[in-house]
Amino acid sequence: MTSIVPLPRVQQAPAGETPLHLSETLRIEAEPGAAAVAELLAASLRARGRRVTTTEVDGPATRIALRQQPAEPSATATSAPEEAYTLDVTSAGVELTAPTRAGLFRGSQTLLQLLPPDLSGAVAVDAVHVEDSPRFAYRGVMLDVVRHFFAVDEVLGLIDALALLKINHLHLHLTDDQGWRIEIDSWPRLTSVGARGAVDDAPGGFYTKDDLRRIIAYAAERYITVVPEIDLPGHTNAALSAYPELNADGVAREPYHGVEVGFSSLSAAPERAEATDRFLRDVLGEVAALTPGPWLHIGGDESWSTPAEDYRDLVRRITATAAATGKRVIGWHEIGASEDLPAGTVAQYWSYVSPVGDSADNVRAVVAQGGQVIMSPADAAYLDMAYPEPPATPGGRPLGLDWADGATSLAQAYGWEPTAIVDGISEADILGVEGPLWAETTHTMADVEYLVFPRVAALAEIGWSPAGERDAEDFVARVAALGPAWDAAGIRYARVPEVPWAGAAGDDR
Ligand code: TNX
């Protein structure tokens, strides 16, 4: 059977079908509405060394047909049809059909996994019938661009690699104690002062509005929605260093480039209310206007220096201001301490697979107010944890943290179930899953890729595939098959020992 990650809902070897032998030229035939998806697929196939055309050709050509058509309601379909697709490979060619362009794009990524990374020679592909749709609507990865900053082109490269695994949200953690990484016209010192520097005196930086627009557009072409996060009311030292009027004592804070958390906070003092509320309106308004997606993430985590009453007051003001922009609000699970959350607020759960402390109560409180949950249990889904038997790192420095119950193996990243974490939270309450990559230890995009790949494949499968079909042994075999595709794409993944990687290519990378 073919190797697809995440595992599709249905995959069959059609009886009596013989393999597809690719002609020298591939011809992608798409309706006008699917032209953009067809062009992206064509570019990927050309990059693998095959001649591809999207127009009529004389002579033989293997036909790849992309058709947007309403799906027959399938008896086994369990989820919304937005990203559903059907893919058939036969000796006659490839047929990809989906009710939406997003579905066509997801199906095109499956096709890319069925084909070898090098298409320059003779290629035979086994016949297969795939019917697929995701279990959860939200399958995300978070990139912290504060603790270390990553250039636009590096983020675009990451987006391509995530698209191959059908990840559909990229959460950008844009602000924190160490830096403010997004241009805000009405508060220019946020970046002119607040963007300087990063952890360990690494270079700082920020995205202009056009930079972020480029990331958003590139992601959108791959049916990935960017979720911007402005972390409030804690994790705000960069803003507090740029604008003294946000501090209770009216004095600007010193810049901070260490890795401690929980020491900074917006002020709930009445004499700071005017400046703080104006800051919230301006910043959240500009970020909402800049991002076409439905989401605004307001942080809310680890506000340990904010008195409890002040925290509730600030979260109420922050979430109300965020909701007033027309966006749907997401916050880390601590925001469940507020009893005044806007309709449909989403809590991102970051505690453990076995819940500790009040995190489970926080999550239940958000759901009780009509909200939903994104599951990011830190001991399983956090992509910034170290590997227990770490393969050689790109820079030779150790990478990853271990505070979430120690290092996280690929098996641990795969072995959790979103509905089995918080009592009283069921499938319908769960919007999806996300793997955060905090960037304290990652100096380069190569470092990021090492921590993200292969564990993000586990997260992608938990978010996409039917729960009952997951099998750890079968999973590592399919991940091994991704290795050559990642090698060809230049992804510097970690060759973790539990995967039977093909070849010896990367052992001494
Ligand atoms: C906790 S988990 C944080 C981040 C750190 C991370 C390191 C959460 C919502 N906040 O501020 O970067 O730990 O793993």
PDB file of N, CA and C and ligand atoms in Angstrom, residues 142 144 147 173 176-178 229 231 235 259-262 297 299-302 304 332-334 348 350-351 376 378 382 384-385 401-404 436-440, ligand 1:
ATOM      1  N   MET A 142       2.392  26.758  15.335  1.00  0.00           N
ATOM      2  CA  MET A 142       2.743  28.108  15.755  1.00  0.00           C
ATOM      3  C   MET A 142       4.233  28.323  15.623  1.00  0.00           C
ATOM      4  N   ASP A 144       7.099  31.031  16.820  1.00  0.00           N
ATOM      5  CA  ASP A 144       7.491  32.173  17.659  1.00  0.00           C
ATOM      6  C   ASP A 144       8.574  32.934  16.891  1.00  0.00           C
ATOM      7  N   ARG A 147      11.451  35.315  20.073  1.00  0.00           N
ATOM      8  CA  ARG A 147      12.659  34.911  20.805  1.00  0.00           C
ATOM      9  C   ARG A 147      13.827  34.828  19.828  1.00  0.00           C
ATOM     10  N   HIS A 173       3.361  33.981  16.494  1.00  0.00           N
ATOM     11  CA  HIS A 173       3.501  34.620  17.809  1.00  0.00           C
ATOM     12  C   HIS A 173       4.360  35.869  17.576  1.00  0.00           C
ATOM     13  N   ASP A 176       6.255  39.635  22.234  1.00  0.00           N
ATOM     14  CA  ASP A 176       6.572  39.025  23.525  1.00  0.00           C
ATOM     15  C   ASP A 176       7.494  39.979  24.276  1.00  0.00           C
ATOM     16  N   ASP A 177       8.033  39.504  25.408  1.00  0.00           N
ATOM     17  CA  ASP A 177       8.900  40.360  26.207  1.00  0.00           C
ATOM     18  C   ASP A 177      10.139  40.815  25.438  1.00  0.00           C
ATOM     19  N   GLN A 178      10.669  39.924  24.611  1.00  0.00           N
ATOM     20  CA  GLN A 178      11.965  40.195  23.966  1.00  0.00           C
ATOM     21  C   GLN A 178      11.854  41.020  22.693  1.00  0.00           C
ATOM     22  N   GLU A 229      -0.911  36.531  16.537  1.00  0.00           N
ATOM     23  CA  GLU A 229      -1.043  36.645  17.994  1.00  0.00           C
ATOM     24  C   GLU A 229      -0.333  37.888  18.496  1.00  0.00           C
ATOM     25  N   ASP A 231       0.438  39.032  22.140  1.00  0.00           N
ATOM     26  CA  ASP A 231       0.344  38.416  23.466  1.00  0.00           C
ATOM     27  C   ASP A 231       0.112  39.494  24.530  1.00  0.00           C
ATOM     28  N   HIS A 235       3.704  39.074  28.909  1.00  0.00           N
ATOM     29  CA  HIS A 235       4.590  38.934  27.737  1.00  0.00           C
ATOM     30  C   HIS A 235       4.634  40.233  26.923  1.00  0.00           C
ATOM     31  N   VAL A 259      15.308  34.606  28.867  1.00  0.00           N
ATOM     32  CA  VAL A 259      14.267  33.623  28.530  1.00  0.00           C
ATOM     33  C   VAL A 259      13.289  33.374  29.687  1.00  0.00           C
ATOM     34  N   GLU A 260      13.315  34.258  30.696  1.00  0.00           N
ATOM     35  CA  GLU A 260      12.324  34.119  31.766  1.00  0.00           C
ATOM     36  C   GLU A 260      10.944  34.522  31.240  1.00  0.00           C
ATOM     37  N   VAL A 261       9.905  34.064  31.926  1.00  0.00           N
ATOM     38  CA  VAL A 261       8.543  34.450  31.542  1.00  0.00           C
ATOM     39  C   VAL A 261       7.792  34.914  32.790  1.00  0.00           C
ATOM     40  N   GLY A 262       6.673  35.633  32.579  1.00  0.00           N
ATOM     41  CA  GLY A 262       5.757  35.892  33.682  1.00  0.00           C
ATOM     42  C   GLY A 262       6.033  37.139  34.494  1.00  0.00           C
ATOM     43  N   HIS A 297      -5.604  36.168  17.839  1.00  0.00           N
ATOM     44  CA  HIS A 297      -5.121  35.487  19.057  1.00  0.00           C
ATOM     45  C   HIS A 297      -4.574  36.562  19.993  1.00  0.00           C
ATOM     46  N   GLY A 299      -3.256  35.974  23.119  1.00  0.00           N
ATOM     47  CA  GLY A 299      -2.309  35.498  24.136  1.00  0.00           C
ATOM     48  C   GLY A 299      -3.024  35.162  25.437  1.00  0.00           C
ATOM     49  N   GLY A 300      -2.656  35.885  26.509  1.00  0.00           N
ATOM     50  CA  GLY A 300      -3.306  35.649  27.795  1.00  0.00           C
ATOM     51  C   GLY A 300      -2.547  34.706  28.715  1.00  0.00           C
ATOM     52  N   ASP A 301      -1.417  34.137  28.240  1.00  0.00           N
ATOM     53  CA  ASP A 301      -0.694  33.136  29.024  1.00  0.00           C
ATOM     54  C   ASP A 301       0.234  33.760  30.048  1.00  0.00           C
ATOM     55  N   GLU A 302       0.472  32.990  31.095  1.00  0.00           N
ATOM     56  CA  GLU A 302       1.560  33.241  32.058  1.00  0.00           C
ATOM     57  C   GLU A 302       1.637  34.692  32.543  1.00  0.00           C
ATOM     58  N   TRP A 304       1.820  36.065  35.261  1.00  0.00           N
ATOM     59  CA  TRP A 304       2.004  35.779  36.681  1.00  0.00           C
ATOM     60  C   TRP A 304       2.175  37.032  37.528  1.00  0.00           C
ATOM     61  N   TRP A 332      -4.725  31.694  24.999  1.00  0.00           N
ATOM     62  CA  TRP A 332      -4.241  30.534  25.752  1.00  0.00           C
ATOM     63  C   TRP A 332      -5.247  30.235  26.875  1.00  0.00           C
ATOM     64  N   HIS A 333      -5.224  28.995  27.392  1.00  0.00           N
ATOM     65  CA  HIS A 333      -6.336  28.542  28.242  1.00  0.00           C
ATOM     66  C   HIS A 333      -6.595  29.413  29.474  1.00  0.00           C
ATOM     67  N   GLU A 334      -5.582  30.151  29.930  1.00  0.00           N
ATOM     68  CA  GLU A 334      -5.764  30.983  31.130  1.00  0.00           C
ATOM     69  C   GLU A 334      -6.919  31.969  30.998  1.00  0.00           C
ATOM     70  N   GLN A 348      -6.850  27.917  23.811  1.00  0.00           N
ATOM     71  CA  GLN A 348      -5.785  27.015  23.365  1.00  0.00           C
ATOM     72  C   GLN A 348      -5.172  26.372  24.604  1.00  0.00           C
ATOM     73  N   TRP A 350      -2.697  24.350  26.766  1.00  0.00           N
ATOM     74  CA  TRP A 350      -1.259  24.044  26.638  1.00  0.00           C
ATOM     75  C   TRP A 350      -0.718  23.306  27.854  1.00  0.00           C
ATOM     76  N   SER A 351      -1.640  22.780  28.672  1.00  0.00           N
ATOM     77  CA  SER A 351      -1.150  21.999  29.809  1.00  0.00           C
ATOM     78  C   SER A 351      -0.839  20.584  29.341  1.00  0.00           C
ATOM     79  N   SER A 376      -3.247  21.724  22.507  1.00  0.00           N
ATOM     80  CA  SER A 376      -1.788  21.791  22.338  1.00  0.00           C
ATOM     81  C   SER A 376      -1.109  21.293  23.611  1.00  0.00           C
ATOM     82  N   ALA A 378       1.346  20.403  26.164  1.00  0.00           N
ATOM     83  CA  ALA A 378       2.768  20.751  26.028  1.00  0.00           C
ATOM     84  C   ALA A 378       3.679  19.525  26.032  1.00  0.00           C
ATOM     85  N   TYR A 382       4.004  20.121  21.922  1.00  0.00           N
ATOM     86  CA  TYR A 382       4.959  21.226  21.802  1.00  0.00           C
ATOM     87  C   TYR A 382       6.145  20.808  20.939  1.00  0.00           C
ATOM     88  N   ASP A 384       8.777  22.549  20.440  1.00  0.00           N
ATOM     89  CA  ASP A 384      10.069  23.091  20.900  1.00  0.00           C
ATOM     90  C   ASP A 384      10.690  22.257  22.009  1.00  0.00           C
ATOM     91  N   MET A 385      10.065  21.119  22.354  1.00  0.00           N
ATOM     92  CA  MET A 385      10.707  20.252  23.333  1.00  0.00           C
ATOM     93  C   MET A 385      11.865  19.498  22.647  1.00  0.00           C
ATOM     94  N   LEU A 401      13.738  22.465  24.632  1.00  0.00           N
ATOM     95  CA  LEU A 401      13.587  22.599  26.080  1.00  0.00           C
ATOM     96  C   LEU A 401      13.049  21.276  26.638  1.00  0.00           C
ATOM     97  N   ASP A 402      12.946  21.211  27.981  1.00  0.00           N
ATOM     98  CA  ASP A 402      12.435  19.949  28.550  1.00  0.00           C
ATOM     99  C   ASP A 402      11.488  20.147  29.728  1.00  0.00           C
ATOM    100  N   TRP A 403      10.972  21.396  29.890  1.00  0.00           N
ATOM    101  CA  TRP A 403      10.144  21.653  31.075  1.00  0.00           C
ATOM    102  C   TRP A 403       8.812  20.889  31.043  1.00  0.00           C
ATOM    103  N   ALA A 404       8.332  20.516  29.861  1.00  0.00           N
ATOM    104  CA  ALA A 404       7.024  19.859  29.787  1.00  0.00           C
ATOM    105  C   ALA A 404       7.192  18.353  29.969  1.00  0.00           C
ATOM    106  N   PRO A 436       2.935  24.228  18.869  1.00  0.00           N
ATOM    107  CA  PRO A 436       3.694  25.478  18.958  1.00  0.00           C
ATOM    108  C   PRO A 436       5.206  25.224  18.908  1.00  0.00           C
ATOM    109  N   LEU A 437       5.899  26.111  18.198  1.00  0.00           N
ATOM    110  CA  LEU A 437       7.360  26.088  18.168  1.00  0.00           C
ATOM    111  C   LEU A 437       7.834  27.381  18.814  1.00  0.00           C
ATOM    112  N   TRP A 438       8.187  27.327  20.094  1.00  0.00           N
ATOM    113  CA  TRP A 438       8.771  28.476  20.783  1.00  0.00           C
ATOM    114  C   TRP A 438      10.243  28.522  20.424  1.00  0.00           C
ATOM    115  N   ALA A 439      10.783  29.727  20.283  1.00  0.00           N
ATOM    116  CA  ALA A 439      12.076  29.865  19.596  1.00  0.00           C
ATOM    117  C   ALA A 439      13.234  30.261  20.515  1.00  0.00           C
ATOM    118  N   GLU A 440      13.128  29.892  21.815  1.00  0.00           N
ATOM    119  CA  GLU A 440      14.247  30.247  22.711  1.00  0.00           C
ATOM    120  C   GLU A 440      15.565  29.648  22.234  1.00  0.00           C
TER     121      GLU A 440
HETATM  122  C1  TNX B   1       5.655  28.696  27.842  1.00  0.00           C
HETATM  123  S1  TNX B   1       3.233  27.709  26.885  1.00  0.00           S
HETATM  124  C2  TNX B   1       5.207  29.760  27.092  1.00  0.00           C
HETATM  125  C3  TNX B   1       6.181  30.483  26.256  1.00  0.00           C
HETATM  126  C4  TNX B   1       7.535  29.833  26.282  1.00  0.00           C
HETATM  127  C5  TNX B   1       7.375  28.340  26.306  1.00  0.00           C
HETATM  128  C6  TNX B   1       8.636  27.563  26.170  1.00  0.00           C
HETATM  129  C7  TNX B   1       2.934  29.230  26.732  1.00  0.00           C
HETATM  130  C8  TNX B   1       1.598  29.590  26.342  1.00  0.00           C
HETATM  131  N1  TNX B   1       3.900  30.122  26.970  1.00  0.00           N
HETATM  132  O1  TNX B   1       6.245  31.827  26.651  1.00  0.00           O
HETATM  133  O2  TNX B   1       8.222  30.243  25.148  1.00  0.00           O
HETATM  134  O3  TNX B   1       6.756  28.004  27.510  1.00  0.00           O
HETATM  135  O4  TNX B   1       8.380  26.198  25.929  1.00  0.00           O
END
